[in-house]
């Protein structure tokens, strides 16, 4: 594990105006992966040892943390994050916290997977952020309680060693541990506040669950599908199209800028494993004046998702789409694929893509082998 870019020390006291004007951040390459700690996937902060000033649940709230300089409550300044009380030493002679003193929060990932990077965001915590943070991961089957997660027999693996962080900054850490994790323990040393936590990685589903389902969405993020590339990410991430559930507002889908040429926009996906696709859904929910005009779906069977256009087979020809509508198509014959591509014409957006089918024998074997390899 290495820090992509480090921030340390206090930020300047808030002086008015845009509170993000002096916010410290960087481009972290691992953010191209999905956020496994997304509430929409089912993530949650299941416990914390202290949340005196601000609730632990704020860690996973979507969007950047907000700041109201006038907002105070009975316990002090109201912060949009997780904030613990100030730790104290054992006596007047030793009033300082001990070196091992720290606060912790337990996070259930929305989907188990391999973690590629973590962002511990201390936005608006300018002088009350932790001196250092550390993050550990565990793989625990089922739906364990906080007490079960804290039991002595649970093995925790260090993902981010104790590392100094900066106030009012996006503190990013690349992770190189090739294991499948279900839960994290986020530690702040010795105390303080964290605004947001983002955990980027690749979903690794349980093959036994998918096998029991039989037919399922083979491109869904929660089942292990992923976006490999897209032509345009101007308004919203392409990963939105494979999130659980229906879109609930316009920016909960994928929308491109307006084209002024004769081209078209597209997204390329990798399926959970080699699959047999039997039905397609393309949803344009909440895209009313900006939905795609037409769409086509193509597939490819092979490991190289970057192959040329000649390698792709069209399974849904260019079809007219209606705004704010879920479109369903059954295929005349099952399509075997490892990748799929949606082309929209000429631009606009879709909110969700669903590809219903099942794993092939080879897909099942490969997924089971990877699951075992990663400690699942």
CSV table of C-alpha atoms in Angstrom, one decimal:
chain,number,residue,atom,x,y,z
A,1,UNK,CA,0.0,0.0,0.0
A,2,UNK,CA,1.3,3.4,-0.9
A,3,UNK,CA,-0.3,6.9,-0.5
A,4,UNK,CA,-0.9,8.3,-4.0
A,5,UNK,CA,-0.5,11.9,-2.6
A,6,UNK,CA,-0.2,12.9,1.0
A,7,UNK,CA,-1.7,15.8,2.9
A,8,UNK,CA,-0.7,16.7,6.4
A,9,UNK,CA,-1.3,19.5,8.9
A,10,UNK,CA,-4.2,21.8,9.6
A,11,UNK,CA,-6.0,23.7,6.9
A,12,UNK,CA,-6.6,27.5,7.4
A,13,UNK,CA,-9.5,28.4,9.7
A,14,UNK,CA,-12.7,29.1,7.6
A,15,UNK,CA,-12.6,32.7,6.6
A,16,UNK,CA,-15.9,33.0,4.8
A,17,UNK,CA,-17.0,32.4,1.2
A,18,UNK,CA,-16.8,29.1,-0.6
A,19,UNK,CA,-15.7,26.6,2.1
A,20,UNK,CA,-14.2,24.3,-0.6
A,21,UNK,CA,-11.9,27.1,-2.0
A,22,UNK,CA,-8.9,25.9,-0.1
A,23,UNK,CA,-9.8,22.2,0.0
A,24,UNK,CA,-6.9,19.9,-0.8
A,25,UNK,CA,-7.4,17.1,-3.2
A,26,UNK,CA,-5.7,15.1,-6.0
A,27,UNK,CA,-6.6,12.8,-9.0
A,28,UNK,CA,-6.5,9.3,-7.6
A,29,UNK,CA,-6.3,6.7,-10.4
A,30,UNK,CA,-8.2,4.1,-8.4
A,31,UNK,CA,-11.5,6.2,-8.4
A,32,UNK,CA,-12.3,4.6,-11.9
A,33,UNK,CA,-13.4,1.6,-9.9
A,34,UNK,CA,-16.9,1.4,-8.2
A,35,UNK,CA,-17.4,2.6,-4.7
A,36,UNK,CA,-18.0,-0.6,-2.7
A,37,UNK,CA,-19.1,1.5,0.3
A,38,UNK,CA,-22.0,3.0,-1.6
A,39,UNK,CA,-25.3,3.1,0.4
A,40,UNK,CA,-27.1,2.3,-2.8
A,41,UNK,CA,-25.3,-1.0,-2.9
A,42,UNK,CA,-26.3,-1.7,0.7
A,43,UNK,CA,-23.2,-0.5,2.6
A,44,UNK,CA,-23.6,0.7,6.2
A,45,UNK,CA,-21.6,1.9,9.2
A,46,UNK,CA,-22.7,-0.7,11.6
A,47,UNK,CA,-21.0,0.5,14.8
A,48,UNK,CA,-18.5,3.0,16.3
A,49,UNK,CA,-17.0,3.3,19.7
A,50,UNK,CA,-17.8,7.1,19.9
A,51,UNK,CA,-19.9,9.5,17.9
A,52,UNK,CA,-20.3,12.3,20.4
A,53,UNK,CA,-20.2,15.3,18.0
A,54,UNK,CA,-21.4,13.8,14.7
A,55,UNK,CA,-23.0,10.5,13.6
A,56,UNK,CA,-21.0,7.7,12.1
A,57,UNK,CA,-23.6,7.2,9.3
A,58,UNK,CA,-22.5,10.5,7.7
A,59,UNK,CA,-19.3,8.7,6.5
A,60,UNK,CA,-21.2,7.1,3.6
A,61,UNK,CA,-23.6,9.9,2.6
A,62,UNK,CA,-23.5,10.5,-1.1
A,63,UNK,CA,-22.0,13.7,-2.3
A,64,UNK,CA,-19.5,16.1,-0.7
A,65,UNK,CA,-19.8,17.1,2.9
A,66,UNK,CA,-21.7,20.4,3.6
A,67,UNK,CA,-20.6,23.1,6.0
A,68,UNK,CA,-22.8,25.7,7.8
A,69,UNK,CA,-20.6,28.0,10.0
A,70,UNK,CA,-23.6,29.1,12.0
A,71,UNK,CA,-25.0,25.6,12.8
A,72,UNK,CA,-24.4,24.7,16.5
A,73,UNK,CA,-26.2,22.2,18.7
A,74,UNK,CA,-26.2,21.3,22.4
A,75,UNK,CA,-23.0,19.4,22.0
A,76,UNK,CA,-21.2,22.0,19.9
A,77,UNK,CA,-20.5,22.6,16.3
A,78,UNK,CA,-22.7,20.4,14.0
A,79,UNK,CA,-20.5,18.7,11.4
A,80,UNK,CA,-21.4,16.7,8.4
A,81,UNK,CA,-19.2,13.7,9.2
A,82,UNK,CA,-18.2,11.3,12.0
A,83,UNK,CA,-16.6,13.1,14.9
A,84,UNK,CA,-15.6,11.8,18.3
A,85,UNK,CA,-14.9,13.7,21.6
A,86,UNK,CA,-11.4,14.7,22.5
A,87,UNK,CA,-9.4,11.9,24.2
A,88,UNK,CA,-7.6,12.6,27.5
A,89,UNK,CA,-4.8,10.8,29.3
A,90,UNK,CA,-4.9,8.8,32.5
A,91,UNK,CA,-4.0,11.6,35.0
A,92,UNK,CA,-3.0,15.2,35.5
A,93,UNK,CA,0.6,14.1,35.2
A,94,UNK,CA,-0.2,12.4,31.9
A,95,UNK,CA,-3.0,14.4,30.4
A,96,UNK,CA,-2.2,13.3,26.8
A,97,UNK,CA,-3.8,10.3,25.0
A,98,UNK,CA,-1.6,7.2,25.0
A,99,UNK,CA,0.1,6.2,21.7
A,100,UNK,CA,-2.3,3.3,21.2
A,101,UNK,CA,-5.5,5.3,21.9
A,102,UNK,CA,-7.8,5.5,18.9
A,103,UNK,CA,-11.5,5.6,17.8
A,104,UNK,CA,-13.0,3.1,15.4
A,105,UNK,CA,-16.0,2.6,13.1
A,106,UNK,CA,-17.1,-0.7,11.5
A,107,UNK,CA,-18.2,-0.5,7.9
A,108,UNK,CA,-20.1,-3.2,6.0
A,109,UNK,CA,-19.3,-3.0,2.3
A,110,UNK,CA,-22.3,-2.9,0.0
A,111,UNK,CA,-20.7,-5.6,-2.1
A,112,UNK,CA,-17.8,-7.8,-1.1
A,113,UNK,CA,-14.7,-7.3,-3.3
A,114,UNK,CA,-11.0,-6.6,-3.9
A,115,UNK,CA,-10.2,-3.0,-2.7
A,116,UNK,CA,-8.0,-0.9,-5.0
A,117,UNK,CA,-8.1,2.4,-3.1
A,118,UNK,CA,-9.5,4.3,-0.2
A,119,UNK,CA,-10.3,8.0,0.3
A,120,UNK,CA,-10.5,9.3,3.9
A,121,UNK,CA,-12.0,12.7,3.4
A,122,UNK,CA,-11.6,15.3,6.2
A,123,UNK,CA,-13.5,18.1,4.4
A,124,UNK,CA,-14.3,21.0,6.8
A,125,UNK,CA,-12.4,19.3,9.6
A,126,UNK,CA,-9.7,21.9,9.6
A,127,UNK,CA,-8.2,21.7,13.1
A,128,UNK,CA,-10.3,18.8,14.5
A,129,UNK,CA,-9.3,16.0,12.1
A,130,UNK,CA,-7.4,12.9,13.3
A,131,UNK,CA,-3.6,13.0,13.5
A,132,UNK,CA,-3.5,9.7,11.6
A,133,UNK,CA,-5.8,7.0,10.2
A,134,UNK,CA,-5.5,3.3,9.6
A,135,UNK,CA,-7.9,0.9,7.8
A,136,UNK,CA,-8.3,-2.9,8.2
A,137,UNK,CA,-10.3,-5.4,6.2
A,138,UNK,CA,-12.0,-8.7,7.1
A,139,UNK,CA,-14.0,-11.3,5.3
A,140,UNK,CA,-16.9,-12.6,7.3
A,141,UNK,CA,-19.8,-14.5,5.7
A,142,UNK,CA,-23.4,-13.8,6.3
A,143,UNK,CA,-24.7,-10.8,8.2
A,144,UNK,CA,-22.5,-10.6,11.3
A,145,UNK,CA,-23.4,-8.3,14.2
A,146,UNK,CA,-20.9,-5.7,15.6
A,147,UNK,CA,-20.1,-8.1,18.5
A,148,UNK,CA,-19.3,-10.9,16.0
A,149,UNK,CA,-17.1,-8.7,14.0
A,150,UNK,CA,-15.2,-7.6,17.1
A,151,UNK,CA,-14.7,-11.2,18.3
A,152,UNK,CA,-11.1,-12.4,18.8
A,153,UNK,CA,-11.3,-15.1,16.1
A,154,UNK,CA,-12.0,-12.5,13.3
A,155,UNK,CA,-8.9,-11.9,11.2
A,156,UNK,CA,-8.3,-8.3,10.3
A,157,UNK,CA,-5.8,-7.5,7.5
A,158,UNK,CA,-4.1,-4.1,7.3
A,159,UNK,CA,-5.1,-2.2,4.2
A,160,UNK,CA,-3.8,1.3,5.2
A,161,UNK,CA,-1.2,1.3,8.0
A,162,UNK,CA,-1.3,4.1,10.5
A,163,UNK,CA,-0.6,7.1,8.4
A,164,UNK,CA,-0.7,10.9,9.1
A,165,UNK,CA,-3.4,12.8,7.3
A,166,UNK,CA,-4.3,16.4,6.6
A,167,UNK,CA,-7.3,18.5,7.6
A,168,UNK,CA,-9.8,19.7,5.0
A,169,UNK,CA,-8.4,17.3,2.4
A,170,UNK,CA,-9.1,14.1,0.4
A,171,UNK,CA,-6.5,11.7,1.8
A,172,UNK,CA,-6.1,8.9,-0.8
A,173,UNK,CA,-4.5,5.5,-0.4
A,174,UNK,CA,-3.8,2.9,-3.1
A,175,UNK,CA,-4.3,-0.6,-1.8
A,176,UNK,CA,-2.6,-3.7,-3.2
A,177,UNK,CA,-3.9,-6.5,-1.1
A,178,UNK,CA,-5.4,-9.3,-3.4
A,179,UNK,CA,-8.1,-10.5,-1.1
A,180,UNK,CA,-11.9,-10.4,-1.0
A,181,UNK,CA,-13.2,-8.3,1.9
A,182,UNK,CA,-16.7,-7.8,3.3
A,183,UNK,CA,-16.1,-5.3,6.2
A,184,UNK,CA,-13.7,-2.6,7.1
A,185,UNK,CA,-12.5,-1.2,10.4
A,186,UNK,CA,-11.7,2.5,10.1
A,187,UNK,CA,-9.5,3.9,12.9
A,188,UNK,CA,-8.7,7.5,13.7
A,189,UNK,CA,-5.7,8.1,16.0
A,190,UNK,CA,-6.2,9.4,18.6
A,191,UNK,CA,-9.6,11.0,17.9
A,192,UNK,CA,-11.2,13.7,15.7
A,193,UNK,CA,-13.5,13.8,12.7
A,194,UNK,CA,-13.8,12.3,9.2
A,195,UNK,CA,-16.3,13.7,6.7
A,196,UNK,CA,-16.6,10.9,4.1
A,197,UNK,CA,-15.2,7.5,3.4
A,198,UNK,CA,-15.0,6.0,-0.2
A,199,UNK,CA,-13.8,2.5,-0.9
A,200,UNK,CA,-13.0,1.8,-4.5
A,201,UNK,CA,-12.6,-1.7,-5.9
A,202,UNK,CA,-13.9,-4.7,-7.9
A,203,UNK,CA,-17.0,-6.7,-6.8
A,204,UNK,CA,-16.3,-10.4,-6.2
A,205,UNK,CA,-19.7,-12.1,-5.8
A,206,UNK,CA,-20.3,-15.4,-4.1
A,207,UNK,CA,-20.7,-18.0,-7.0
A,208,UNK,CA,-23.0,-20.2,-4.8
A,209,UNK,CA,-25.5,-17.3,-4.6
A,210,UNK,CA,-25.4,-16.7,-8.3
A,211,UNK,CA,-25.8,-20.4,-9.0
A,212,UNK,CA,-28.8,-20.5,-6.7
A,213,UNK,CA,-30.4,-17.6,-8.5
A,214,UNK,CA,-30.1,-19.3,-11.9
A,215,UNK,CA,-31.2,-16.3,-14.0
A,216,UNK,CA,-29.9,-12.9,-12.9
A,217,UNK,CA,-28.5,-9.6,-14.2
A,218,UNK,CA,-25.1,-10.6,-15.5
A,219,UNK,CA,-23.8,-7.0,-15.8
A,220,UNK,CA,-25.1,-5.7,-12.5
A,221,UNK,CA,-22.5,-4.1,-10.3
A,222,UNK,CA,-23.6,-6.0,-7.2
A,223,UNK,CA,-23.2,-9.3,-9.1
A,224,UNK,CA,-19.7,-8.4,-10.3
A,225,UNK,CA,-20.2,-6.6,-13.6
A,226,UNK,CA,-18.1,-3.5,-14.2
A,227,UNK,CA,-17.8,-0.6,-16.6
A,228,UNK,CA,-14.5,-0.7,-18.5
A,229,UNK,CA,-14.7,2.5,-20.6
A,230,UNK,CA,-17.2,5.1,-21.9
A,231,UNK,CA,-17.0,7.7,-24.6
A,232,UNK,CA,-18.2,10.6,-22.4
A,233,UNK,CA,-18.5,11.1,-18.6
A,234,UNK,CA,-19.3,14.8,-18.7
A,235,UNK,CA,-22.4,14.8,-16.5
A,236,UNK,CA,-22.4,11.5,-14.6
A,237,UNK,CA,-20.5,8.3,-14.2
A,238,UNK,CA,-21.2,5.3,-16.5
A,239,UNK,CA,-21.2,3.0,-13.4
A,240,UNK,CA,-24.6,4.5,-12.5
A,241,UNK,CA,-26.1,2.4,-15.3
A,242,UNK,CA,-25.4,-0.9,-13.4
A,243,UNK,CA,-26.3,0.3,-9.9
A,244,UNK,CA,-29.1,-1.5,-8.0
A,245,UNK,CA,-32.7,-0.4,-8.4
A,246,UNK,CA,-34.3,2.1,-10.7
A,247,UNK,CA,-32.9,5.6,-11.1
A,248,UNK,CA,-34.5,8.1,-8.7
A,249,UNK,CA,-33.4,11.4,-10.3
A,250,UNK,CA,-31.8,12.7,-13.5
A,251,UNK,CA,-28.2,12.5,-12.3
A,252,UNK,CA,-28.6,8.9,-11.1
A,253,UNK,CA,-28.0,7.6,-14.6
A,254,UNK,CA,-25.5,8.3,-17.4
A,255,UNK,CA,-25.8,11.5,-19.5
A,256,UNK,CA,-23.3,12.8,-22.1
A,257,UNK,CA,-22.7,16.3,-23.3
A,258,UNK,CA,-24.5,17.5,-26.5
A,259,UNK,CA,-22.7,16.2,-29.6
A,260,UNK,CA,-22.0,18.6,-32.5
A,261,UNK,CA,-20.7,16.0,-34.9
A,262,UNK,CA,-21.9,12.8,-36.7
A,263,UNK,CA,-20.6,10.4,-34.0
A,264,UNK,CA,-22.3,8.6,-31.2
A,265,UNK,CA,-21.7,7.8,-27.5
A,266,UNK,CA,-21.1,4.3,-25.9
A,267,UNK,CA,-20.3,2.4,-22.8
A,268,UNK,CA,-18.3,-0.9,-22.7
A,269,UNK,CA,-18.9,-3.4,-19.9
A,270,UNK,CA,-17.3,-6.6,-18.6
A,271,UNK,CA,-19.8,-9.2,-17.4
A,272,UNK,CA,-19.5,-11.0,-14.1
A,273,UNK,CA,-18.1,-14.0,-16.1
A,274,UNK,CA,-18.8,-15.7,-19.4
A,275,UNK,CA,-22.6,-15.7,-19.6
A,276,UNK,CA,-25.6,-16.6,-21.7
A,277,UNK,CA,-27.8,-13.5,-22.2
A,278,UNK,CA,-31.5,-14.0,-22.9
A,279,UNK,CA,-33.1,-10.6,-22.3
A,280,UNK,CA,-32.2,-6.9,-22.2
A,281,UNK,CA,-33.6,-3.9,-20.4
A,282,UNK,CA,-32.7,-0.3,-21.2
A,283,UNK,CA,-34.2,2.2,-18.9
A,284,UNK,CA,-34.3,6.0,-19.5
A,285,UNK,CA,-36.0,6.9,-16.2
A,286,UNK,CA,-35.9,10.6,-15.3
A,287,UNK,CA,-34.2,11.4,-18.6
A,288,UNK,CA,-37.1,13.3,-20.2
A,289,UNK,CA,-35.6,15.9,-22.6
A,290,UNK,CA,-32.2,14.4,-22.7
A,291,UNK,CA,-32.6,10.6,-23.2
A,292,UNK,CA,-30.8,8.8,-26.0
A,293,UNK,CA,-32.7,8.8,-29.3
A,294,UNK,CA,-31.8,5.3,-30.2
A,295,UNK,CA,-29.7,2.5,-28.8
A,296,UNK,CA,-28.0,-0.8,-29.9
A,297,UNK,CA,-26.4,-3.5,-27.9
A,298,UNK,CA,-23.5,-5.7,-29.0
A,299,UNK,CA,-21.5,-8.5,-27.3
A,300,UNK,CA,-18.1,-10.0,-27.5
A,301,UNK,CA,-16.9,-13.4,-26.3
A,302,UNK,CA,-13.3,-13.2,-25.2
A,303,UNK,CA,-10.9,-11.7,-22.7
A,304,UNK,CA,-9.8,-8.6,-24.7
A,305,UNK,CA,-12.4,-5.9,-24.3
A,306,UNK,CA,-10.4,-3.5,-26.4
A,307,UNK,CA,-10.8,-5.4,-29.6
A,308,UNK,CA,-11.9,-3.6,-32.8
A,309,UNK,CA,-15.5,-3.2,-34.0
A,310,UNK,CA,-15.3,-6.3,-36.2
A,311,UNK,CA,-15.1,-8.5,-33.0
A,312,UNK,CA,-18.5,-7.3,-31.8
A,313,UNK,CA,-21.8,-9.0,-32.6
A,314,UNK,CA,-25.0,-7.0,-32.5
A,315,UNK,CA,-27.8,-8.6,-30.4
A,316,UNK,CA,-30.1,-5.6,-30.3
A,317,UNK,CA,-30.2,-3.5,-33.5
A,318,UNK,CA,-30.5,0.3,-33.3
A,319,UNK,CA,-33.8,0.8,-31.6
A,320,UNK,CA,-35.9,3.9,-30.9
A,321,UNK,CA,-36.0,4.8,-27.2
A,322,UNK,CA,-38.7,6.8,-25.4
A,323,UNK,CA,-38.0,9.3,-22.6
A,324,UNK,CA,-38.5,8.2,-19.0
A,325,UNK,CA,-39.4,4.7,-20.0
A,326,UNK,CA,-38.1,1.1,-19.3
A,327,UNK,CA,-37.6,-0.8,-22.5
A,328,UNK,CA,-37.6,-4.6,-22.5
A,329,UNK,CA,-36.4,-7.0,-25.2
A,330,UNK,CA,-36.2,-10.8,-25.4
A,331,UNK,CA,-33.5,-12.3,-27.6
A,332,UNK,CA,-34.5,-14.8,-30.3
A,333,UNK,CA,-31.5,-16.9,-29.3
A,334,UNK,CA,-29.2,-16.7,-26.2
A,335,UNK,CA,-26.0,-14.7,-26.7
A,336,UNK,CA,-22.8,-16.0,-25.1
A,337,UNK,CA,-20.5,-13.2,-24.1
A,338,UNK,CA,-17.9,-11.9,-21.7
A,339,UNK,CA,-18.3,-8.2,-22.6
A,340,UNK,CA,-21.1,-6.0,-23.9
A,341,UNK,CA,-21.3,-2.6,-25.4
A,342,UNK,CA,-24.2,-0.2,-25.5
A,343,UNK,CA,-24.2,2.5,-28.3
A,344,UNK,CA,-26.5,5.4,-28.0
A,345,UNK,CA,-27.4,7.7,-30.9
A,346,UNK,CA,-26.5,10.4,-31.2
A,347,UNK,CA,-26.0,11.4,-27.5
A,348,UNK,CA,-28.0,11.9,-24.3
A,349,UNK,CA,-28.2,9.1,-21.8
A,350,UNK,CA,-29.7,6.0,-20.3
A,351,UNK,CA,-30.3,5.4,-16.6
A,352,UNK,CA,-29.9,1.6,-16.3
A,353,UNK,CA,-28.9,-1.4,-18.4
A,354,UNK,CA,-29.9,-4.9,-17.4
A,355,UNK,CA,-28.8,-8.1,-19.1
A,356,UNK,CA,-30.7,-11.2,-17.8
A,357,UNK,CA,-29.2,-14.6,-18.2
A,358,UNK,CA,-27.0,-17.1,-16.5
A,359,UNK,CA,-23.3,-18.2,-16.3
A,360,UNK,CA,-21.9,-20.7,-18.7
A,361,UNK,CA,-20.1,-23.8,-17.4
A,362,UNK,CA,-16.8,-22.1,-18.1
A,363,UNK,CA,-18.0,-18.8,-16.5
A,364,UNK,CA,-19.1,-20.7,-13.3
A,365,UNK,CA,-15.7,-22.5,-13.0
A,366,UNK,CA,-13.7,-19.3,-13.5
A,367,UNK,CA,-15.7,-17.3,-11.0
A,368,UNK,CA,-15.5,-20.1,-8.4
A,369,UNK,CA,-11.7,-20.3,-8.9
A,370,UNK,CA,-11.3,-16.6,-8.4
A,371,UNK,CA,-13.5,-16.5,-5.4
A,372,UNK,CA,-11.4,-19.3,-3.8
A,373,UNK,CA,-8.2,-17.6,-4.8
A,374,UNK,CA,-9.2,-14.4,-3.1
A,375,UNK,CA,-10.1,-16.1,0.2
A,376,UNK,CA,-13.9,-16.1,-0.3
